[in-house]
Amino acid sequence: MPWQADTVILQKSACTPEMQSASAADSCAASSACAPAAVASADVQSKAQGRFYALLVFMGFFWLLIALLGHHAAPLDVIEMHTWAQAPQIGYYKHPPLPAWGIWLSESLFGHTHFALFLPSALSIVLSLLCVWPLALACLGPRRALLAMFLQSLLAYYNLYAPDFNHNVAQMPVWAAAIGALYAALHSRSLWWWAAFGLALGLSGLSKYSAVFLLAAMLLYLGWDSAARARLNWGGVLLAAALALAVVGPHLYWLYLNDLAPLHYAQERLQEMTQHSGWGKNIVSYIGMQVAVHIALWAVLLWAWVRSANGLQAQLQPARENALSHSRFLLALGLGPFALTLALGASGSYLHPMWASAMFPLSGIITVWWLGAAADQLASRRAFLLWLSVMLLFGAVYACKGSIWWTQLTGKYTRAAYPGPELARELDARWRQAHPGKPLKYIIGTPWEAGVASFYSSYAPQIVIDADLRISPWVTAQDIYRCGAITVAVQGTDLVAEIEDIWPEIEEFPPFRLRPARPGSFPELGMAWAILPPHGECK
């Protein structure tokens, strides 16, 4: 990386003994006595790079395969992104648009398939690791950087929760990219890295509004570290700000034109969730979730503590003495955003545990940095096999969620087993019977039932979310009148009463029983439905 050369000066006193020896080897490569060390260092870096790329390939293909195997129907958030992706917008009533754009691009390339829905989540895992790899190399050296990436991949956000491509998952790679680019910009003073930082920061804002916590942590870090302030390139700062505004600006203008609709939605949701969760319970749940997500890293730290009590004190000591000159960067950007959300939660605001998904891209680096020389004990075949066993266990658990075995074992049904394809086939058949030769262009219903029916339908109809044209701007009342539509909802939901004032000609039919193709995987459901007949030609 072009900015790594600038960090060599820092590493002589700031990084690990491993990095100090590498720097010494580089500085005297011309000496015959030091040449073998320099060659060895290059060989170590090359091997670590190759193994890191192997890790990326494994994580991408493995979790894509697990998601494909584990779902009869796609997850709710992914279905919602598919709904929005059918008509790309600069903003939506709930969230910023970047995740929907990602699904739109994937479906444009690979069609309405599970592969297209789950590919963006697999890429998010890979890119999240890739974006912090150069930072890990600069701080830890190649061997320990590789260990840090393997530990990072064990965070539950990078495996068990990753296949559900939503705004939290979409934010992970751009959050990591912004942190990595800022570090590179500060240490290289290159305008290219400042430009990359601005683009990543803008994309982070387009993925989820919680990007404000990342920006706040960055500003606090610059206020904390005078050395970082001295390295600021003000021309680069202005370039980054201009590019970030160029990326997120159109969406900000959309917010202005639409009365800050997503922020009002968020406020209403927060008020609703706060009423059902006490302050103490919410904070405990939020912190407890992050502890659970990091359980593998905590296990490593516990192992190191036990080992230190049995004679590894000398190996652990360098971790405390080796204060990196950029340790403030790791702590401020690796833990700062989470600390800021805790401060917000302490004031009484509701905190959903999954909102922290993107906030820990440096956890693996921080863990290995703290362990110091003790981390080298992890570089063994036994440790790798343990990592692989954990990953396979996680994959097996996830893949089983959509199976009959899961239902038999837990007595619970999951959306992964929902009869979405069966629902789509049933609605398609009923529409063809009612209006043969006419395309089904629109489905009216809830984000889940209408969304999943739309995705698996042979007609690929667009959705009128909750029968509300205000939050479905890609459809007009005239479109519905001309092309017609079918409505669907769980029996007992009076959807027809909500829309018959707009379309009084709606025809309601008796509910039908939706039976899963795999008996025992999901209960039979009563589905209410109705048809708005078409009144014109619809292409």
XYZ file of C-alpha atoms in Angstrom:
539
model
C 0.000 0.000 0.000
C 1.357 3.462 -0.823
C 0.776 4.802 2.666
C 2.569 2.000 4.486
C 5.991 3.489 3.766
C 5.083 6.495 5.884
C 4.218 4.299 8.855
C 7.655 2.662 8.988
C 9.011 5.711 10.860
C 6.328 5.255 13.500
C 6.831 1.529 13.800
C 10.411 1.784 15.089
C 9.114 2.847 18.468
C 5.395 2.381 18.211
C 4.581 -1.086 16.956
C 5.340 -4.589 18.047
C 8.795 -6.157 18.355
C 8.009 -8.115 15.208
C 7.483 -4.881 13.293
C 10.536 -3.266 14.834
C 12.715 -6.118 13.584
C 11.119 -5.845 10.145
C 11.886 -2.121 10.066
C 15.481 -2.778 11.096
C 15.779 -5.358 8.334
C 14.464 -2.878 5.776
C 16.835 -0.140 6.896
C 19.937 -2.266 6.360
C 18.895 -4.447 3.460
C 22.092 -3.524 1.666
C 24.183 -5.181 4.388
C 25.005 -8.842 3.762
C 24.326 -9.603 7.417
C 20.848 -8.094 7.284
C 19.846 -9.260 3.801
C 18.487 -12.671 4.922
C 16.243 -10.957 7.507
C 14.886 -8.629 4.825
C 14.163 -11.553 2.509
C 12.503 -13.462 5.347
C 10.328 -10.458 6.141
C 9.190 -10.196 2.511
C 8.475 -13.939 2.486
C 6.416 -13.686 5.671
C 4.408 -10.782 4.216
C 3.779 -12.691 0.983
C 2.551 -15.792 2.840
C 0.329 -13.725 5.127
C -1.135 -11.899 2.118
C -1.910 -15.179 0.371
C -3.540 -16.659 3.459
C -5.563 -13.513 3.982
C -6.925 -13.724 0.438
C -7.765 -17.372 1.095
C -9.711 -16.237 4.175
C -11.650 -13.746 2.037
C -12.501 -16.400 -0.544
C -13.632 -18.821 2.153
C -15.805 -16.253 3.965
C -17.433 -15.054 0.758
C -18.219 -18.466 -0.751
C -19.013 -20.233 2.521
C -21.561 -17.718 3.784
C -23.102 -17.319 0.354
C -23.552 -21.103 0.198
C -24.914 -21.289 3.748
C -27.456 -18.549 3.000
C -28.598 -20.352 -0.147
C -28.939 -23.652 1.709
C -30.620 -22.159 4.759
C -33.543 -20.324 3.161
C -36.747 -21.536 1.572
C -37.818 -17.885 1.621
C -35.521 -14.874 1.791
C -35.287 -12.834 5.033
C -37.712 -9.982 5.733
C -35.173 -7.167 5.375
C -33.832 -8.616 2.133
C -37.358 -8.879 0.754
C -37.939 -5.255 1.714
C -34.744 -4.230 -0.111
C -36.014 -6.157 -3.151
C -39.280 -4.221 -2.937
C -37.458 -0.904 -2.976
C -34.993 -2.078 -5.628
C -37.827 -2.619 -8.103
C -37.981 1.156 -8.469
C -34.691 2.746 -7.337
C -35.202 6.036 -5.531
C -32.911 8.651 -3.984
C -34.700 8.074 -0.676
C -37.311 5.862 0.969
C -39.760 6.407 3.797
C -37.731 4.373 6.331
C -34.026 4.492 5.478
C -31.372 5.822 3.089
C -31.167 4.125 -0.321
C -27.733 2.442 -0.608
C -28.747 -1.142 0.382
C -31.665 -1.083 -2.067
C -29.304 0.092 -4.794
C -27.033 -2.845 -3.987
C -29.903 -5.322 -4.402
C -30.999 -3.557 -7.605
C -27.518 -3.930 -9.093
C -27.278 -7.575 -8.053
C -30.715 -8.425 -9.459
C -29.905 -6.547 -12.661
C -26.905 -8.823 -13.117
C -28.268 -12.133 -11.814
C -32.070 -11.836 -12.015
C -34.685 -12.452 -9.320
C -32.783 -15.285 -7.654
C -31.647 -16.140 -4.163
C -28.098 -15.816 -5.441
C -28.741 -12.156 -6.332
C -30.281 -11.464 -2.913
C -27.514 -13.054 -0.852
C -24.476 -12.022 -2.914
C -24.393 -8.436 -1.516
C -24.189 -9.764 2.052
C -21.278 -12.073 1.171
C -19.477 -9.166 -0.482
C -20.101 -7.030 2.598
C -18.230 -9.533 4.777
C -15.317 -9.709 2.348
C -15.032 -5.943 1.866
C -15.286 -5.257 5.607
C -12.215 -7.421 6.199
C -10.358 -6.146 3.142
C -10.754 -2.485 4.102
C -8.971 -2.864 7.458
C -6.260 -5.285 6.303
C -3.733 -2.515 5.439
C -4.308 -0.929 8.853
C -3.733 -4.305 10.529
C -0.482 -4.730 8.585
C 0.764 -1.292 9.626
C -0.019 -1.834 13.297
C 0.725 -5.500 13.814
C 2.948 -6.830 11.070
C 1.925 -9.587 8.639
C 1.716 -12.558 11.045
C -0.357 -10.825 13.694
C -2.405 -8.920 11.120
C -3.511 -12.278 9.723
C -4.445 -13.478 13.211
C -6.453 -10.282 13.712
C -8.450 -10.911 10.535
C -9.236 -14.498 11.523
C -10.448 -13.248 14.909
C -12.468 -10.488 13.237
C -14.225 -13.055 11.057
C -15.511 -14.763 14.227
C -17.643 -11.764 15.210
C -21.268 -12.841 14.838
C -21.935 -9.769 12.686
C -19.553 -11.285 10.119
C -21.234 -14.676 9.975
C -24.524 -15.528 11.716
C -26.122 -12.110 11.147
C -24.491 -11.244 7.828
C -26.723 -13.085 5.280
C -29.678 -10.794 6.096
C -28.618 -7.889 3.851
C -30.113 -4.821 5.483
C -28.870 -1.339 6.347
C -26.736 -2.645 9.209
C -24.924 -5.144 6.992
C -24.611 -2.692 4.101
C -22.980 -0.159 6.404
C -20.229 -2.529 7.567
C -17.877 -2.268 4.549
C -18.263 1.481 4.002
C -17.761 2.129 7.732
C -14.568 0.044 7.645
C -13.483 1.767 4.420
C -13.912 5.224 5.968
C -11.763 4.252 8.976
C -9.055 2.685 6.827
C -9.006 5.609 4.399
C -8.782 8.176 7.216
C -5.765 6.405 8.703
C -4.130 6.241 5.289
C -4.881 9.905 4.586
C -3.403 11.048 7.903
C -0.188 9.084 7.423
C 0.358 9.641 3.716
C -1.098 13.157 3.291
C -2.106 11.951 -0.172
C -5.083 13.685 -1.800
C -6.115 10.335 -3.263
C -6.626 8.902 0.216
C -8.512 11.999 1.328
C -10.739 11.577 -1.708
C -11.293 7.908 -0.816
C -12.148 8.932 2.746
C -14.718 11.463 1.548
C -16.374 8.942 -0.771
C -16.501 6.272 1.946
C -17.934 8.721 4.474
C -20.613 9.814 2.003
C -21.546 6.203 1.213
C -21.736 5.471 4.925
C -24.321 8.236 5.244
C -26.268 6.724 2.344
C -26.304 3.336 4.056
C -27.620 4.388 7.473
C -27.958 7.603 9.448
C -25.992 6.163 12.368
C -22.917 7.161 10.331
C -23.128 10.355 12.390
C -21.580 8.406 15.291
C -18.593 7.510 13.130
C -18.080 11.117 12.114
C -18.410 12.249 15.723
C -15.823 9.684 16.863
C -13.422 10.881 14.162
C -13.771 14.484 15.261
C -13.240 13.526 18.894
C -10.148 11.566 17.912
C -8.672 14.580 16.124
C -9.378 16.666 19.200
C -7.698 14.049 21.385
C -4.542 13.397 19.333
C -2.404 16.462 18.601
C -0.073 14.374 16.392
C -3.020 13.491 14.165
C -4.029 17.151 13.916
C -0.483 18.017 12.857
C -0.774 15.549 9.985
C -3.978 17.070 8.628
C -3.789 18.117 5.006
C -6.353 20.892 4.868
C -6.600 20.706 1.109
C -7.368 17.019 1.530
C -9.906 17.741 4.257
C -11.767 20.141 1.977
C -11.636 17.625 -0.867
C -13.022 14.889 1.396
C -15.815 17.163 2.633
C -16.734 18.146 -0.922
C -16.882 14.551 -2.126
C -18.839 13.367 0.914
C -21.376 16.140 0.332
C -21.547 15.308 -3.377
C -22.372 11.698 -2.529
C -24.916 12.298 0.230
C -26.148 15.731 -0.895
C -28.910 14.575 -3.277
C -30.365 12.424 -0.516
C -30.225 15.331 1.937
C -32.156 17.396 -0.590
C -34.672 14.557 -0.914
C -35.064 14.612 2.878
C -35.809 18.330 2.712
C -38.411 17.863 -0.027
C -40.048 14.968 1.848
C -40.295 16.601 5.277
C -37.534 14.387 6.761
C -39.833 11.364 6.414
C -37.299 8.690 7.480
C -36.367 10.676 10.585
C -40.023 10.952 11.579
C -40.418 7.230 11.012
C -37.362 6.553 13.185
C -38.696 8.815 15.936
C -42.054 7.036 15.933
C -40.375 3.623 16.043
C -38.096 4.703 18.895
C -41.044 5.963 20.913
C -42.917 2.726 20.289
C -39.963 0.531 21.277
C -39.149 2.659 24.333
C -42.655 2.033 25.669
C -42.045 -1.723 25.555
C -38.549 -1.697 27.040
C -37.391 -0.212 30.333
C -34.235 1.900 30.417
C -32.152 -0.605 32.372
C -33.349 -3.600 30.369
C -32.554 -1.825 27.121
C -28.987 -0.897 28.130
C -28.290 -4.406 29.423
C -29.675 -5.922 26.229
C -27.615 -3.579 24.052
C -24.359 -4.249 25.880
C -25.110 -7.946 26.289
C -25.596 -8.339 22.560
C -22.161 -6.845 21.835
C -20.558 -9.128 24.409
C -22.242 -12.128 22.788
C -21.141 -11.020 19.324
C -17.534 -10.845 20.586
C -17.701 -14.127 22.505
C -14.878 -15.710 20.481
C -12.592 -12.748 21.141
C -13.440 -12.809 24.839
C -12.550 -16.511 24.850
C -9.138 -15.685 23.366
C -8.550 -13.008 25.989
C -9.580 -15.421 28.745
C -7.187 -17.999 27.321
C -4.379 -15.418 27.376
C -5.174 -14.501 30.970
C -5.091 -18.146 32.032
C -1.855 -18.725 30.141
C -0.299 -15.645 31.730
C -1.048 -17.112 35.131
C 0.847 -20.216 34.048
C 4.085 -18.591 32.951
C 3.336 -16.315 30.004
C 3.731 -13.038 31.908
C 6.849 -12.197 29.934
C 4.987 -12.620 26.676
C 2.011 -10.566 27.763
C 4.109 -7.731 29.165
C 5.070 -6.222 25.772
C 1.392 -5.745 24.999
C 1.197 -3.250 27.852
C 4.552 -1.603 27.243
C 4.143 -1.321 23.485
C 1.818 1.698 23.417
C 1.356 2.404 19.712
C 1.694 6.031 18.709
C -1.575 5.451 16.882
C -3.206 3.416 19.642
C -5.536 6.360 20.158
C -6.748 5.863 16.605
C -7.579 2.212 17.254
C -9.398 2.949 20.486
C -11.206 6.059 19.274
C -12.441 4.522 16.008
C -12.723 0.940 17.220
C -14.667 1.673 20.420
C -15.614 5.353 20.214
C -18.827 5.068 18.141
C -20.159 2.360 20.469
C -19.302 4.491 23.512
C -21.188 7.416 21.985
C -24.289 5.280 21.486
C -24.048 4.171 25.105
C -24.030 7.812 26.146
C -27.164 8.335 24.068
C -28.789 5.284 25.637
C -27.929 6.550 29.113
C -29.972 9.649 28.320
C -33.046 7.476 27.848
C -33.038 6.783 24.090
C -33.816 3.284 22.876
C -30.892 1.301 21.439
C -31.543 -1.707 19.245
C -28.731 -4.277 19.699
C -28.260 -4.732 15.943
C -27.586 -1.023 15.406
C -23.980 -1.621 16.469
C -23.317 -4.057 13.601
C -20.901 -1.753 11.766
C -19.196 -0.293 14.826
C -16.531 -2.955 15.443
C -14.360 -3.351 12.321
C -11.215 -3.025 14.473
C -12.068 -5.551 17.197
C -9.675 -8.188 15.862
C -6.844 -5.667 15.538
C -7.401 -4.306 19.043
C -7.466 -7.828 20.508
C -4.174 -8.870 18.910
C -2.597 -5.493 19.696
C -3.512 -5.938 23.364
C -2.223 -9.508 23.444
C 1.128 -8.566 21.936
C 3.532 -11.507 21.791
C 0.958 -13.813 23.399
C -1.048 -13.628 20.169
C 1.696 -15.604 18.448
C 0.465 -18.668 20.338
C -2.611 -18.544 18.081
C -0.539 -19.098 14.933
C -0.808 -22.878 14.996
C -2.557 -25.630 13.097
C -4.620 -26.467 16.176
C -5.876 -22.888 16.418
C -6.771 -22.868 12.714
C -8.699 -26.128 13.020
C -10.558 -24.698 16.013
C -11.444 -21.593 13.967
C -12.641 -23.766 11.101
C -14.719 -25.921 13.460
C -16.414 -22.851 14.926
C -17.168 -21.506 11.449
C -18.619 -24.833 10.332
C -20.724 -24.996 13.510
C -22.067 -21.497 12.890
C -22.832 -22.423 9.296
C -24.632 -25.617 10.271
C -26.763 -23.789 12.836
C -27.701 -21.109 10.326
C -28.482 -23.556 7.527
C -30.771 -25.570 9.805
C -33.026 -22.594 10.583
C -35.099 -23.170 7.477
C -35.362 -26.930 7.919
C -38.007 -29.192 9.394
C -35.386 -30.363 11.911
C -35.211 -26.869 13.401
C -38.963 -26.821 13.952
C -38.918 -30.278 15.494
C -36.011 -29.372 17.768
C -37.173 -25.930 18.938
C -40.919 -26.041 18.389
C -40.631 -22.717 16.552
C -41.074 -21.660 12.940
C -38.759 -19.234 11.191
C -39.304 -16.966 8.214
C -36.549 -18.894 6.460
C -39.107 -21.733 6.111
C -42.047 -19.500 5.131
C -43.957 -20.826 2.079
C -43.171 -17.761 -0.022
C -42.812 -19.582 -3.372
C -46.072 -21.420 -2.666
C -47.863 -18.120 -1.953
C -46.588 -16.605 -5.199
C -47.714 -19.618 -7.268
C -51.173 -19.512 -5.679
C -51.665 -15.806 -6.350
C -50.334 -16.116 -9.899
C -52.826 -18.919 -10.626
C -55.765 -16.992 -9.162
C -54.889 -13.873 -11.168
C -54.562 -15.873 -14.426
C -57.920 -17.493 -13.767
C -59.582 -14.130 -13.109
C -57.906 -12.178 -15.929
C -56.303 -14.513 -18.469
C -53.811 -12.840 -20.769
C -53.408 -9.825 -18.467
C -50.074 -9.283 -16.678
C -50.080 -8.956 -12.911
C -48.284 -5.648 -12.417
C -49.059 -4.781 -8.783
C -49.546 -6.472 -5.416
C -51.037 -4.563 -2.499
C -50.142 -5.727 0.991
C -47.703 -5.764 3.879
C -43.932 -5.594 3.269
C -43.639 -9.303 4.097
C -46.612 -11.073 2.482
C -46.765 -8.824 -0.594
C -42.993 -8.606 -0.782
C -42.320 -12.332 -0.680
C -45.166 -12.992 -3.158
C -43.717 -10.390 -5.512
C -40.216 -11.832 -5.403
C -41.278 -15.400 -6.231
C -44.029 -14.429 -8.678
C -43.503 -15.214 -12.354
C -44.896 -11.739 -13.106
C -42.412 -9.869 -10.828
C -45.070 -7.286 -9.860
C -44.337 -4.079 -7.980
C -45.710 -3.591 -4.474
C -47.965 -1.004 -2.919
C -46.638 -1.164 0.652
C -49.429 -1.343 3.245
C -51.854 -0.035 0.572
C -50.215 3.393 1.028
C -49.325 5.253 -2.158
C -47.398 7.866 -0.151
C -44.696 5.365 0.763
C -44.843 3.636 -2.634
C -44.066 6.553 -4.979
C -43.333 4.228 -7.899
C -47.079 3.549 -8.241
C -49.986 5.920 -8.864
C -53.725 5.430 -8.411
C -54.073 5.702 -12.194
C -51.586 2.851 -12.647
C -53.655 0.635 -10.364
C -56.909 1.614 -12.128
C -55.464 0.865 -15.558
C -53.524 -2.345 -14.770
C -55.432 -3.746 -11.817
C -53.872 -5.412 -8.778
C -54.174 -8.290 -6.358
C -54.187 -7.820 -2.595
C -52.886 -10.277 -0.027
C -52.785 -10.355 3.758
C -52.960 -12.831 6.612
C -56.560 -13.757 7.345
C -57.969 -11.342 9.907
C -56.232 -8.299 8.435
C -58.925 -6.047 6.967
C -56.885 -4.663 4.104
C -59.864 -4.172 1.800
C -61.502 -1.680 4.167
C -58.388 0.483 3.937
C -58.461 0.830 0.160
C -62.079 0.522 -0.983
C -62.540 4.287 -0.639
C -59.900 4.747 -3.333
C -60.933 1.757 -5.484
C -64.590 0.948 -4.695
C -64.698 -1.695 -7.465
C -62.414 -4.008 -5.461
C -63.716 -7.571 -5.341
C -63.006 -9.586 -2.191
C -62.885 -13.401 -2.305
C -63.080 -16.063 0.403
C -59.733 -16.737 2.126
C -57.644 -19.694 0.976
C -55.364 -22.043 2.897
C -51.666 -21.650 2.188
C -49.972 -25.024 2.609
C -46.165 -25.340 2.685
C -44.626 -27.660 0.110
C -42.599 -29.227 2.925
C -45.139 -30.458 5.522
C -44.059 -29.632 9.049
C -41.720 -26.815 8.055
C -44.392 -24.126 8.592
C -48.013 -24.104 9.721
C -50.859 -23.705 7.268
C -51.996 -20.105 6.945
C -55.309 -18.510 6.090
C -54.735 -15.807 3.471
C -57.200 -13.036 2.668
C -57.124 -11.742 -0.879
C -58.967 -9.521 -3.305
C -58.661 -8.286 -6.868
C -58.853 -4.837 -8.410
C -59.836 -5.521 -12.028
C -57.843 -3.825 -14.812
C -59.605 -1.103 -16.804
C -57.182 -0.605 -19.649
C -54.147 -1.823 -21.477
C -51.115 -2.475 -19.307
C -47.700 -3.249 -20.730
